Coordinates of C-alpha atoms in Angstrom, one line a residue:
X1 CA 129.6 148.7 70.0
X2 CA 132.0 147.4 67.0
X3 CA 131.5 145.1 64.2
X4 CA 132.8 141.5 65.3
X5 CA 135.0 141.4 61.6
X6 CA 134.2 137.4 60.8
X7 CA 136.7 134.8 60.6
X8 CA 137.3 133.7 57.3
X9 CA 139.4 131.7 55.2
X10 CA 141.3 131.6 51.3
X11 CA 137.9 131.3 48.9
X12 CA 139.4 128.8 46.5
X13 CA 137.3 126.4 44.0
X14 CA 134.1 127.4 45.7
X15 CA 135.3 126.9 49.6
X16 CA 136.5 128.1 52.3
X17 CA 140.5 126.6 52.6
X18 CA 142.9 127.4 55.4
X19 CA 146.6 128.8 53.4
X20 CA 149.1 125.8 53.3
X21 CA 151.6 127.6 55.5
X22 CA 148.9 127.9 58.0
X23 CA 150.1 131.4 58.3
X24 CA 147.7 135.0 59.8
X25 CA 148.2 138.6 59.0
X26 CA 147.0 140.4 62.0
X27 CA 144.0 143.6 61.4
X28 CA 144.6 147.4 62.6
X29 CA 141.6 149.4 63.3
X30 CA 143.6 152.6 61.9
X31 CA 141.1 154.5 64.2
X32 CA 142.2 152.9 67.4
X33 CA 145.4 150.9 66.6
X34 CA 144.0 147.4 67.9
X35 CA 143.9 143.8 66.5
X36 CA 141.1 143.9 65.5
X37 CA 140.9 139.8 63.8
X38 CA 143.0 138.6 61.1
X39 CA 143.4 137.4 57.6
X40 CA 144.8 134.5 55.9
X41 CA 148.4 135.0 54.6
X42 CA 148.7 133.0 51.4
X43 CA 152.4 132.0 49.2
X44 CA 152.5 130.4 46.5
X45 CA 150.9 127.2 46.8
X46 CA 147.9 128.6 47.7
X47 CA 148.5 130.7 44.0
X48 CA 149.3 127.4 42.4
X49 CA 145.4 125.6 43.8
X50 CA 143.5 128.8 42.9
X51 CA 144.7 129.3 39.5
X52 CA 145.0 125.3 38.5
X53 CA 141.0 125.9 40.4
X54 CA 140.4 129.1 37.6
X55 CA 141.1 126.6 34.4
X56 CA 139.2 124.2 35.6
X57 CA 136.1 126.4 36.0
X58 CA 137.0 127.1 32.6
X59 CA 136.9 123.6 31.2
X60 CA 134.3 122.2 33.4
X61 CA 131.9 120.8 31.1
X62 CA 133.8 121.7 27.6
X63 CA 133.8 125.4 28.5
X64 CA 129.2 125.3 28.3
X65 CA 128.8 125.9 32.1
X66 CA 131.1 129.8 32.0
X67 CA 133.4 130.7 29.2
X68 CA 130.8 129.9 26.9
X69 CA 127.9 130.0 28.4
X70 CA 125.9 132.6 27.0
X71 CA 126.2 136.4 28.4
X72 CA 122.8 136.4 29.9
X73 CA 123.1 133.4 32.0
X74 CA 126.2 134.6 33.2
X75 CA 124.3 138.2 34.4
X76 CA 121.9 136.6 36.6
X77 CA 125.0 135.2 38.4
X78 CA 126.4 138.8 38.7
X79 CA 122.6 140.6 39.7
X80 CA 121.9 137.9 42.3
X81 CA 125.8 138.6 44.1
X82 CA 124.3 143.0 43.8
X83 CA 121.1 142.5 45.5
X84 CA 123.0 140.7 48.3
X85 CA 125.2 143.4 48.5
X86 CA 122.3 145.7 49.0
X87 CA 120.9 143.5 51.7
X88 CA 124.6 143.2 53.4
X89 CA 125.0 147.5 52.5
X90 CA 125.1 148.1 56.3
X91 CA 127.0 145.6 57.2
X92 CA 130.0 145.6 54.9
X93 CA 129.7 149.4 54.9
X94 CA 131.2 148.9 58.5
X95 CA 133.7 146.3 57.5
X96 CA 134.7 149.0 55.1
X97 CA 135.3 151.5 58.1
X98 CA 137.0 149.8 60.3
X99 CA 139.1 147.9 57.9
X100 CA 140.8 151.2 56.3
X101 CA 139.5 154.3 58.2
X102 CA 137.0 155.1 55.8
X103 CA 134.3 157.9 57.2
X104 CA 131.3 155.2 57.0
X105 CA 128.5 158.1 54.6
X106 CA 131.1 157.1 52.2
X107 CA 132.3 153.5 52.8
X108 CA 128.2 153.0 52.3
X109 CA 128.0 155.2 49.1
X110 CA 131.0 152.8 47.5
X111 CA 128.4 149.4 48.5
X112 CA 126.2 151.6 46.4
X113 CA 128.6 151.5 43.5
X114 CA 129.7 148.4 44.3
X115 CA 126.1 146.2 43.5
X116 CA 125.7 149.5 40.6
X117 CA 129.0 148.4 39.1
X118 CA 127.3 144.7 39.4
X119 CA 124.7 146.1 37.3
X120 CA 125.6 148.1 34.6
X121 CA 128.6 144.7 33.8
X122 CA 125.1 141.9 33.7
X123 CA 123.6 144.8 32.1
X124 CA 126.6 144.6 29.2
X125 CA 127.3 141.0 29.7
X126 CA 124.1 140.4 27.6
X127 CA 124.5 142.9 25.2
X128 CA 128.1 141.1 24.7
X129 CA 125.3 138.0 23.4
X130 CA 123.7 140.1 20.4
X131 CA 127.1 141.5 19.5
X132 CA 129.1 138.4 18.3
X133 CA 129.0 137.5 15.1
X134 CA 129.2 141.3 14.5
X135 CA 130.2 141.4 10.8
X136 CA 133.2 142.5 8.6
X137 CA 132.5 144.4 5.1
X138 CA 134.8 143.4 3.3
X139 CA 136.1 144.0 -0.4
X140 CA 135.7 140.9 -2.1
X141 CA 132.5 139.4 -2.4
X142 CA 133.9 135.8 -2.6
X143 CA 134.4 136.0 1.1
X144 CA 132.3 136.8 4.9
X145 CA 134.0 138.2 7.9
X146 CA 132.9 138.3 11.3
X147 CA 133.8 138.9 15.1
X148 CA 134.1 136.9 18.1
X149 CA 134.5 138.2 21.4
X150 CA 135.6 135.1 24.1
X151 CA 137.1 135.1 27.5
X152 CA 141.0 135.6 27.3
X153 CA 140.7 132.9 30.6
X154 CA 141.7 133.5 33.8
X155 CA 143.1 136.7 35.3
X156 CA 144.5 137.7 38.1
X157 CA 143.2 140.7 39.6
X158 CA 145.2 142.9 42.6
X159 CA 143.7 145.9 43.8
X160 CA 144.4 148.3 46.4
X161 CA 143.1 149.8 50.0
X162 CA 141.5 152.7 49.6
X163 CA 138.3 151.5 48.2
X164 CA 139.1 147.7 49.0
X165 CA 135.7 146.3 47.6
X166 CA 135.0 149.0 45.1
X167 CA 137.9 148.8 43.5
X168 CA 138.3 144.9 43.5
X169 CA 134.9 145.0 41.9
X170 CA 135.8 147.1 39.1
X171 CA 137.8 144.4 38.1
X172 CA 135.6 141.6 39.5
X173 CA 132.5 142.2 37.8
X174 CA 133.7 143.0 34.5
X175 CA 136.0 139.9 33.9
X176 CA 133.1 137.9 35.5
X177 CA 130.1 139.5 32.8
X178 CA 132.9 138.6 30.2
X179 CA 133.5 135.0 31.0
X180 CA 136.8 134.7 32.6
X181 CA 137.3 132.7 36.1
X182 CA 139.7 135.3 38.5
X183 CA 142.1 135.6 41.2
X184 CA 141.4 138.3 43.7
X185 CA 144.1 139.3 45.2
X186 CA 143.8 143.0 48.0
X187 CA 145.8 144.7 49.4
X188 CA 146.7 142.6 53.1
X189 CA 146.1 146.0 54.4
X190 CA 142.8 145.2 54.5
X191 CA 141.6 142.5 52.8
X192 CA 137.7 141.6 54.8
X193 CA 135.1 142.7 52.8
X194 CA 136.8 141.0 49.6
X195 CA 136.6 138.0 51.5
X196 CA 132.6 139.2 52.3
X197 CA 132.3 139.0 48.4
X198 CA 133.5 135.4 48.5
X199 CA 131.2 134.8 51.3
X200 CA 128.6 136.4 49.0
X201 CA 129.7 134.8 45.9
X202 CA 128.8 131.3 47.3
X203 CA 125.8 132.2 48.8
X204 CA 124.3 132.5 44.9
X205 CA 125.8 129.4 44.0
X206 CA 128.2 130.9 41.8
X207 CA 130.3 128.0 39.8
X208 CA 133.3 126.8 42.3
X209 CA 136.2 128.8 40.6
X210 CA 134.6 130.9 39.2
X211 CA 136.3 133.5 40.9
X212 CA 138.8 132.9 43.8
X213 CA 140.0 135.5 46.5
X214 CA 143.4 134.4 48.1
X215 CA 144.4 137.9 50.5
X216 CA 148.4 138.3 51.4
X217 CA 151.2 140.1 51.2
X218 CA 152.1 141.1 47.5
X219 CA 155.5 139.4 47.4
X220 CA 154.5 135.6 48.7
X221 CA 150.8 136.0 46.9
X222 CA 150.5 138.9 44.5
X223 CA 154.2 138.4 42.8
X224 CA 153.7 134.4 42.8
X225 CA 150.0 135.3 40.6
X226 CA 151.5 137.9 38.6
X227 CA 153.5 136.2 36.8
X228 CA 152.1 132.4 36.4
X229 CA 151.9 131.1 33.2
X230 CA 148.8 129.4 33.7
X231 CA 147.0 133.6 34.1
X232 CA 146.1 134.7 31.3
X233 CA 146.2 138.4 31.9
X234 CA 147.5 140.8 34.5
X235 CA 145.3 143.8 35.7
X236 CA 146.5 145.2 38.2
X237 CA 145.6 149.0 40.8
X238 CA 148.1 150.5 42.4
X239 CA 151.2 152.4 43.1
X240 CA 153.8 153.4 40.0
X241 CA 156.8 151.6 41.6
X242 CA 154.3 148.4 41.7
X243 CA 153.1 148.4 38.8
X244 CA 156.6 148.7 36.8
X245 CA 157.0 145.0 38.5
X246 CA 154.1 143.5 37.5
X247 CA 155.1 144.7 33.9
X248 CA 157.6 143.0 33.8
X249 CA 156.8 139.8 35.5
X250 CA 154.0 139.7 33.3
X251 CA 156.5 140.6 30.1
X252 CA 158.5 137.4 30.8
X253 CA 155.3 135.2 28.9
X254 CA 154.3 138.4 26.7
X255 CA 150.7 138.7 29.0
X256 CA 148.7 141.3 28.5
X257 CA 148.1 143.7 31.6
X258 CA 146.4 146.3 32.5
X259 CA 147.8 148.9 34.4
X260 CA 145.8 151.7 36.8
X261 CA 149.0 153.9 38.8
X262 CA 149.1 156.6 40.4
X263 CA 148.9 160.2 39.7
X264 CA 149.6 164.3 41.0
X265 CA 146.5 166.2 39.3
X266 CA 145.9 169.4 38.9
X267 CA 143.6 171.9 40.0
X268 CA 143.2 175.3 38.8
X269 CA 141.3 177.6 39.9
X270 CA 140.8 181.0 37.8
X271 CA 139.8 184.4 39.5
X272 CA 135.8 183.8 38.4
X273 CA 135.0 181.9 40.9
X274 CA 132.5 181.9 43.6
X275 CA 135.4 181.9 46.4
X276 CA 133.1 179.3 49.1
X277 CA 131.8 177.1 46.0
X278 CA 135.9 176.2 45.0
X279 CA 137.0 176.0 48.3
X280 CA 134.4 173.2 48.7
X281 CA 135.5 171.2 45.4
X282 CA 139.1 171.9 46.1
X283 CA 138.9 170.4 49.2
X284 CA 136.8 167.6 48.0
X285 CA 139.4 166.7 45.3
X286 CA 141.7 166.0 47.9
X287 CA 140.5 165.0 51.2
X288 CA 138.0 162.9 50.3
X289 CA 138.9 159.3 51.5
X290 CA 141.3 160.6 53.8
X291 CA 143.0 162.0 51.0
X292 CA 144.1 158.3 50.1
X293 CA 142.7 158.6 46.5
X294 CA 144.9 157.9 42.9
X295 CA 143.4 160.7 41.2
X296 CA 143.5 163.5 43.9
X297 CA 143.5 166.6 42.9
X298 CA 146.6 167.5 45.0
X299 CA 148.2 170.8 43.3
X300 CA 146.3 173.1 43.4
X301 CA 147.0 176.3 41.1
X302 CA 145.3 179.0 41.7
X303 CA 145.4 182.9 39.8
X304 CA 147.4 184.9 41.9
X305 CA 144.7 188.1 42.3
X306 CA 142.4 186.2 44.4
X307 CA 145.0 183.6 45.7
X308 CA 145.2 185.2 49.3
X309 CA 141.2 185.7 49.8
X310 CA 141.2 182.4 48.3
X311 CA 143.3 180.0 50.5
X312 CA 142.0 182.0 53.9
X313 CA 138.4 180.6 53.2
X314 CA 140.1 177.1 51.9
X315 CA 141.9 177.4 55.9
X316 CA 138.4 178.3 56.7
X317 CA 136.7 175.3 55.0
X318 CA 139.5 172.9 56.8
X319 CA 139.3 174.1 60.5
X320 CA 135.7 172.7 59.9
X321 CA 136.0 169.4 58.2
X322 CA 135.0 167.2 61.3
X323 CA 137.7 164.7 62.2
X324 CA 137.0 161.3 64.0
X325 CA 136.5 157.7 64.7
X326 CA 134.2 157.0 60.9
X327 CA 132.2 155.1 62.5
X328 CA 131.1 158.8 64.6
X329 CA 127.5 160.6 63.0
X330 CA 129.3 163.8 60.4
X331 CA 132.5 162.1 60.0
X332 CA 134.9 163.9 56.9
X333 CA 138.3 162.5 58.0
X334 CA 138.9 159.6 58.8
X335 CA 142.5 157.8 60.3
X336 CA 144.9 156.2 57.0
X337 CA 145.3 153.6 56.5
X338 CA 148.2 152.7 58.6
X339 CA 151.1 152.7 60.4
X340 CA 153.5 152.9 57.8
X341 CA 151.1 155.0 55.3
X342 CA 151.2 157.7 58.5
X343 CA 154.7 157.7 59.1
X344 CA 155.6 158.1 54.7
X345 CA 152.8 161.1 54.7
X346 CA 154.0 162.8 57.6
X347 CA 157.6 162.5 56.5
X348 CA 156.3 164.2 53.3
X349 CA 155.1 166.9 55.0
X350 CA 158.0 167.3 57.2
X351 CA 160.6 167.5 54.1
X352 CA 158.2 170.2 52.3
X353 CA 159.0 172.2 55.4
X354 CA 162.7 170.9 55.7
X355 CA 162.6 172.4 51.6
X356 CA 161.4 176.3 52.5
X357 CA 157.5 175.4 52.6
X358 CA 155.0 176.9 54.1
X359 CA 152.3 175.2 56.2
X360 CA 149.9 176.7 56.1
X361 CA 147.3 175.1 58.2
X362 CA 146.9 171.0 59.8
X363 CA 150.1 169.3 59.2
X364 CA 150.0 167.6 62.1
X365 CA 147.8 164.9 64.1
X366 CA 145.1 166.4 65.4
X367 CA 144.9 167.0 68.8
X368 CA 142.1 165.8 70.1
X369 CA 142.9 162.5 68.8
X370 CA 145.6 160.1 71.0
X371 CA 145.5 156.9 68.9
X372 CA 145.1 155.9 65.9
X373 CA 146.4 156.9 62.8
X374 CA 144.8 160.5 62.0
X375 CA 146.4 163.2 60.2
X376 CA 145.2 166.9 60.3
X377 CA 144.3 168.3 56.5
X378 CA 147.1 170.1 55.4
X379 CA 147.7 172.7 52.9
X380 CA 151.4 173.9 51.6
X381 CA 151.8 177.0 50.0
X382 CA 155.4 178.7 49.5
X383 CA 155.9 175.2 46.5
X384 CA 158.8 175.2 44.1
X385 CA 158.4 172.5 40.8
X386 CA 161.3 171.0 42.3
X387 CA 160.4 170.2 45.7
X388 CA 159.0 166.2 46.9
X389 CA 155.7 167.4 47.6
X390 CA 155.5 168.8 44.5
X391 CA 156.3 165.6 42.6
X392 CA 155.3 163.2 44.2
X393 CA 152.7 161.2 44.9
X394 CA 151.4 161.8 48.4
X395 CA 148.6 159.3 49.0
X396 CA 147.7 162.1 52.2
X397 CA 145.1 164.7 53.1
X398 CA 147.6 167.0 51.9
X399 CA 147.4 169.7 49.7
X400 CA 149.9 171.8 47.9
X401 CA 149.6 175.3 46.2
X402 CA 150.8 177.6 43.3
X403 CA 150.0 180.2 41.4
X404 CA 149.5 181.6 38.2
X405 CA 148.5 184.2 35.7
X406 CA 148.1 183.5 32.8
X407 CA 146.4 180.7 31.3
X408 CA 149.3 179.2 29.7
X409 CA 151.2 179.2 33.0
X410 CA 148.6 177.8 34.7
X411 CA 148.7 174.8 31.9
X412 CA 152.7 175.0 32.2
X413 CA 152.4 174.6 35.7
X414 CA 149.4 171.7 35.6
X415 CA 151.4 169.7 32.6
X416 CA 155.0 169.9 35.0
X417 CA 154.5 166.1 36.1
X418 CA 155.6 162.5 35.0
X419 CA 151.4 162.0 35.6
X420 CA 148.3 161.7 33.6
X421 CA 145.7 160.5 35.7
X422 CA 143.5 163.5 36.5
X423 CA 142.9 167.0 35.9
X424 CA 140.1 169.8 37.0
X425 CA 139.5 173.3 36.1
X426 CA 137.4 175.6 38.3
X427 CA 136.0 178.9 36.4
X428 CA 132.5 180.6 35.2
X429 CA 133.4 181.3 31.8
X430 CA 133.2 177.6 30.1
X431 CA 134.3 178.6 27.2
X432 CA 138.1 178.6 28.7
X433 CA 136.9 175.4 31.1
X434 CA 135.9 174.0 27.7
X435 CA 139.6 174.9 26.3
X436 CA 141.7 174.0 29.6
X437 CA 140.1 170.7 29.2
X438 CA 140.8 169.9 25.9
X439 CA 144.3 171.1 26.8
X440 CA 145.0 169.5 30.0
X441 CA 147.0 165.9 29.3
X442 CA 145.2 163.5 31.2
X443 CA 142.3 160.6 31.0
X444 CA 139.7 162.5 33.4
X445 CA 138.7 165.9 33.1
X446 CA 135.9 167.5 35.9
X447 CA 134.7 171.2 35.3
X448 CA 133.5 172.6 38.2
X449 CA 134.0 170.0 40.0
X450 CA 136.5 167.2 40.9
X451 CA 136.3 163.6 42.3
X452 CA 132.9 162.1 40.6
X453 CA 133.0 159.2 38.9
X454 CA 130.6 156.6 37.5
X455 CA 130.2 153.7 35.8
X456 CA 128.6 154.7 32.9
X457 CA 131.9 157.3 31.9
X458 CA 135.3 155.9 31.3
X459 CA 138.3 155.9 34.1
X460 CA 141.7 155.6 33.6
X461 CA 144.8 157.6 32.4
X462 CA 148.1 159.1 30.8
X463 CA 151.6 159.3 31.8
X464 CA 153.2 156.9 33.8
X465 CA 148.9 156.5 35.2
X466 CA 148.7 154.0 34.0
X467 CA 147.7 151.6 30.2
X468 CA 144.1 151.0 31.4
X469 CA 140.8 152.1 30.6
X470 CA 138.0 150.6 32.4
X471 CA 134.3 151.1 33.5
X472 CA 132.6 152.6 30.7
X473 CA 130.4 152.2 27.7
X474 CA 132.7 153.4 25.3
X475 CA 133.3 150.4 22.8
X476 CA 133.4 148.0 25.4
X477 CA 135.8 149.4 27.5
X478 CA 136.8 147.6 30.5
X479 CA 134.8 144.6 30.0
X480 CA 136.7 144.8 26.1
X481 CA 139.2 144.1 29.0
X482 CA 138.9 140.6 29.2
X483 CA 138.0 139.7 26.4
X484 CA 139.8 138.4 23.1
X485 CA 139.4 139.1 19.6
X486 CA 138.9 136.8 16.9
X487 CA 138.0 137.3 13.3
X488 CA 136.4 134.7 11.5
X489 CA 136.1 134.2 7.4
X490 CA 134.9 132.0 5.6
X491 CA 135.0 131.0 1.2
X492 CA 131.6 131.5 0.5
X493 CA 132.3 131.1 -3.6
X494 CA 130.8 127.8 -5.2
X495 CA 133.9 128.0 -7.2
X496 CA 137.2 127.2 -6.8
X497 CA 140.3 129.7 -5.9
X498 CA 142.4 129.4 -8.7
X499 CA 145.4 130.3 -7.4
X500 CA 147.6 126.9 -8.7
X501 CA 147.0 124.9 -12.2
X502 CA 144.6 122.1 -11.1
X503 CA 146.5 118.8 -11.4
X504 CA 143.5 117.8 -12.6
X505 CA 144.0 120.3 -15.9
X506 CA 147.0 119.6 -17.1

């Protein structure tokens, strides 16, 4: 029996409120192409209301209710949210799968990560108290100085559809831990679990206006949020093209922006590998989450001496992947999120073929699935570096392949991209792995694996993959994205400063 989708409104100032223009957006199950519900469609008027609610939350009781409260106080709410996510895990996972096509096992894993992320930032919120008034060493004994870390203020959070609740949590949890008030605008293609997060916040008694959640189209809700004069910071995850627009809008107000953008990440496979182990990690690195991962290692660079055998092994593994409705037991590849994405991916494959590449396996709809936005795991060979499939992010289950003969050539191919999010190397020679890892121009490197992500480790890219380092214990990054730094310096000598001659001595 299909999981029913709750009918929700916008979440503003701690209450469910219908959009001012009363518009709604249909929810299409990507497995069946059937409408299974709808979500509210926010517009500029709703953004204005949410921003005003967030500002009131910061100013309430002179800030003592949230931004000036202790980190331990805020941590209690984050832990309560985590506990409710665990309590609702099965239901949330089913809603996630139904909404975006993610295999149910993956969605359940995501919910564990959501709860863990709220717990992680609850810990950091508590530790923030002890880090206040950190002393600054000065060269003059007549002064003392310390640093305060304070919430930036009202933050706009714009998140994607591939990890709907998890990616939202990566922003919501640190923003709330820091003491900010937030407006979350999830993708209109997958917003259901984010609205359920609102329900959880309401249940745990999060103060009104601390978190507001607006669903809607990017131009109607995301753009007004990015350019709003009373929003102090924007954090965005999505495509590089949209990220550029967000940055441009924020720049008009000299507003800080954090960007997590696209990628076209390489995976280098050397000649000394176990073929089956390397094949599984290569496929996981590109086909996990139905291939819809910004960090997907979608450019395979394999040593020429093993290329034929390795590709044969890859094809056998790819053909063994279970493609099905996400709710079927053992599903490892579900549909892509929407018809638009489906057509876009097929166009990439068609263009590769017309440019002279070979579709080694996949490239079309699975024969046993007549409905839904399903695409077979696709491997493309005979690729040149001038081809679109080599240069542009596909965001689907498509792997392109090139061979190399030397380590230097492999690295040159790896760096042949405008992006710098992730990179992977697979080899039994750990000294070589270390050497290649240092040479990679990427924010995230995997050795003998691809895609594992942990809240405790930093996440972010270089070049056109963005400006944000999120998550991580390191220098409180993640949390630091939502904190401003205030220097306080005090003159502690009883003597006058003495720079100017005192009038009393004239």
